[in-house]
Amino acid sequence: NNTNALVAFKMKAAYSRLSFSISRHANYPLACKVSQIVIKPSSGNFYTAARVNIADGSLTGTAVASYAINTSALPINAIGTPDTSIDNLFPAQTCNGLTLTLTVDGKNLSVTVPNSSFSTFSPGIRYTVQMEITSVGVSAVTIPDSWGATNVNGGNGYIPIP
């Protein structure tokens, strides 16, 4: 009966993080009011929230064809200065590329991130979609990077295991 036993275990991230960095090009002539972003996988449906079985990584929940983010309070006023306030978590899953549609000044602007650039939401990875709104549309580049987090118990940092 040892009351001082130590238990060691490793936590593994179940979700990945999708962040947006949206900027306005100098040639964009209107107010640049982004009112919505719609995320749609290139094929099939995807989970926006789910319970994750920690034993095998399987997801339980309802998969949807697209996910809309209301950004009605997001004016991109400064030219060249990106807004980085949009940040979402998604369960780890295959998506085979994404189509992103921004509603800007009442007009839908779409860009496709191909499967070769973005095929999965990997656990513990942060993806930043850098977008620039121009007079002819929108451009996008997706950049995966490691996603650090902080332990809520004492602020001790840890690195999620991929």
XYZ file of C-alpha atoms in Angstrom:
162
model
C 0.000 0.000 0.000
C 2.218 2.764 -1.294
C 0.602 6.214 -1.002
C 3.544 7.934 -2.684
C 3.469 6.046 -5.995
C 4.245 8.020 -9.133
C 2.258 7.524 -12.292
C 3.709 8.691 -15.577
C 1.710 8.984 -18.766
C 1.931 10.986 -21.959
C -0.906 13.060 -23.315
C -1.498 13.065 -27.038
C -3.264 15.894 -28.881
C -6.589 14.928 -30.458
C -7.344 18.139 -32.311
C -5.522 20.366 -34.738
C -5.734 24.126 -34.922
C -6.705 26.138 -37.999
C -5.795 29.827 -37.888
C -6.338 32.529 -40.461
C -4.109 35.470 -41.301
C -6.109 37.736 -43.621
C -4.735 40.905 -45.155
C -5.896 43.506 -47.636
C -3.848 44.333 -50.728
C -3.367 47.993 -51.638
C -5.323 47.490 -54.895
C -8.534 46.343 -53.152
C -10.931 49.255 -53.750
C -13.804 48.602 -51.306
C -14.220 48.576 -47.512
C -12.921 44.969 -47.199
C -15.549 43.799 -44.712
C -15.208 40.013 -44.261
C -18.571 38.759 -42.987
C -18.140 34.979 -43.288
C -15.622 32.230 -44.005
C -16.909 28.857 -45.213
C -14.598 25.847 -44.925
C -15.415 22.864 -47.135
C -13.343 19.728 -47.707
C -12.610 18.990 -51.361
C -14.469 15.702 -51.064
C -16.907 14.240 -48.573
C -17.793 15.570 -45.139
C -15.706 16.456 -42.118
C -16.050 16.757 -38.363
C -16.092 20.195 -36.781
C -16.368 18.703 -33.288
C -16.325 15.089 -32.167
C -15.569 12.743 -29.337
C -12.234 11.067 -29.934
C -11.608 7.470 -28.877
C -8.170 7.738 -27.265
C -7.434 4.058 -27.931
C -7.750 4.136 -31.727
C -8.347 7.773 -32.737
C -11.806 7.114 -34.168
C -14.309 9.973 -34.145
C -17.910 9.957 -32.939
C -20.166 12.817 -33.895
C -21.872 14.376 -36.887
C -19.845 15.149 -39.979
C -20.897 18.137 -42.101
C -20.339 19.131 -45.726
C -19.130 22.629 -44.786
C -18.546 24.850 -41.778
C -19.314 28.580 -41.682
C -17.496 31.000 -39.402
C -19.351 34.257 -38.762
C -16.808 37.046 -39.050
C -19.255 39.949 -39.314
C -17.190 41.966 -36.854
C -14.026 41.673 -38.951
C -13.169 44.700 -41.066
C -9.720 44.479 -42.671
C -8.994 48.205 -42.659
C -5.227 48.479 -42.680
C -3.539 47.668 -45.975
C -0.938 44.923 -45.577
C -1.589 44.404 -41.851
C -3.073 40.916 -41.353
C -5.910 40.109 -38.985
C -5.072 36.954 -37.025
C -8.095 36.780 -34.705
C -9.811 33.764 -36.333
C -8.734 30.515 -34.727
C -10.607 27.170 -34.691
C -9.995 23.633 -33.443
C -10.886 20.587 -35.537
C -10.547 16.863 -34.749
C -7.691 15.079 -36.508
C -9.014 13.732 -39.822
C -8.419 13.460 -43.560
C -9.842 16.268 -45.680
C -8.159 15.880 -49.122
C -7.791 19.625 -49.606
C -10.089 22.512 -48.701
C -12.164 25.125 -50.442
C -12.308 28.386 -48.507
C -14.998 30.912 -49.403
C -14.848 34.389 -47.913
C -17.769 36.762 -48.128
C -16.099 40.141 -48.621
C -18.227 43.250 -49.070
C -21.183 41.008 -49.961
C -19.285 39.090 -52.660
C -18.106 35.470 -52.359
C -14.409 34.948 -53.071
C -13.184 31.342 -53.134
C -9.772 29.755 -53.103
C -8.859 26.058 -53.138
C -6.039 24.640 -51.069
C -5.209 21.415 -52.971
C -4.737 17.981 -51.439
C -1.021 18.189 -52.275
C -0.747 21.182 -49.901
C -3.278 20.176 -47.248
C -4.608 16.617 -46.958
C -5.242 16.158 -43.229
C -5.899 17.921 -39.973
C -3.064 16.264 -38.029
C -3.280 16.135 -34.221
C -1.191 18.695 -32.402
C -0.430 20.728 -35.539
C -1.404 24.338 -36.114
C -2.180 25.323 -39.696
C -2.114 29.001 -40.585
C -3.922 29.967 -43.767
C -2.395 33.200 -45.010
C -4.848 35.005 -47.298
C -4.651 38.290 -49.135
C -7.727 39.986 -50.570
C -6.991 41.719 -53.867
C -9.011 43.462 -56.568
C -9.202 40.190 -58.532
C -9.942 37.736 -55.702
C -8.165 36.051 -52.833
C -4.931 34.068 -52.601
C -4.091 31.487 -49.929
C -1.049 29.677 -48.605
C -1.295 27.080 -45.830
C 1.621 26.708 -43.457
C 1.716 23.862 -40.907
C 3.755 24.352 -37.774
C 4.084 22.785 -34.364
C 1.481 23.882 -31.901
C 2.678 24.356 -28.337
C 0.279 24.455 -25.439
C 0.457 25.245 -21.764
C -0.513 23.007 -18.876
C -3.292 24.674 -16.869
C -1.820 23.188 -13.701
C 1.012 25.543 -12.823
C 1.677 26.800 -16.343
C 4.166 24.038 -17.188
C 4.681 23.824 -20.922
C 4.448 20.587 -22.877
C 4.788 19.540 -26.485
C 1.941 17.446 -27.958
C 3.054 14.085 -29.329
C 2.171 13.855 -33.037
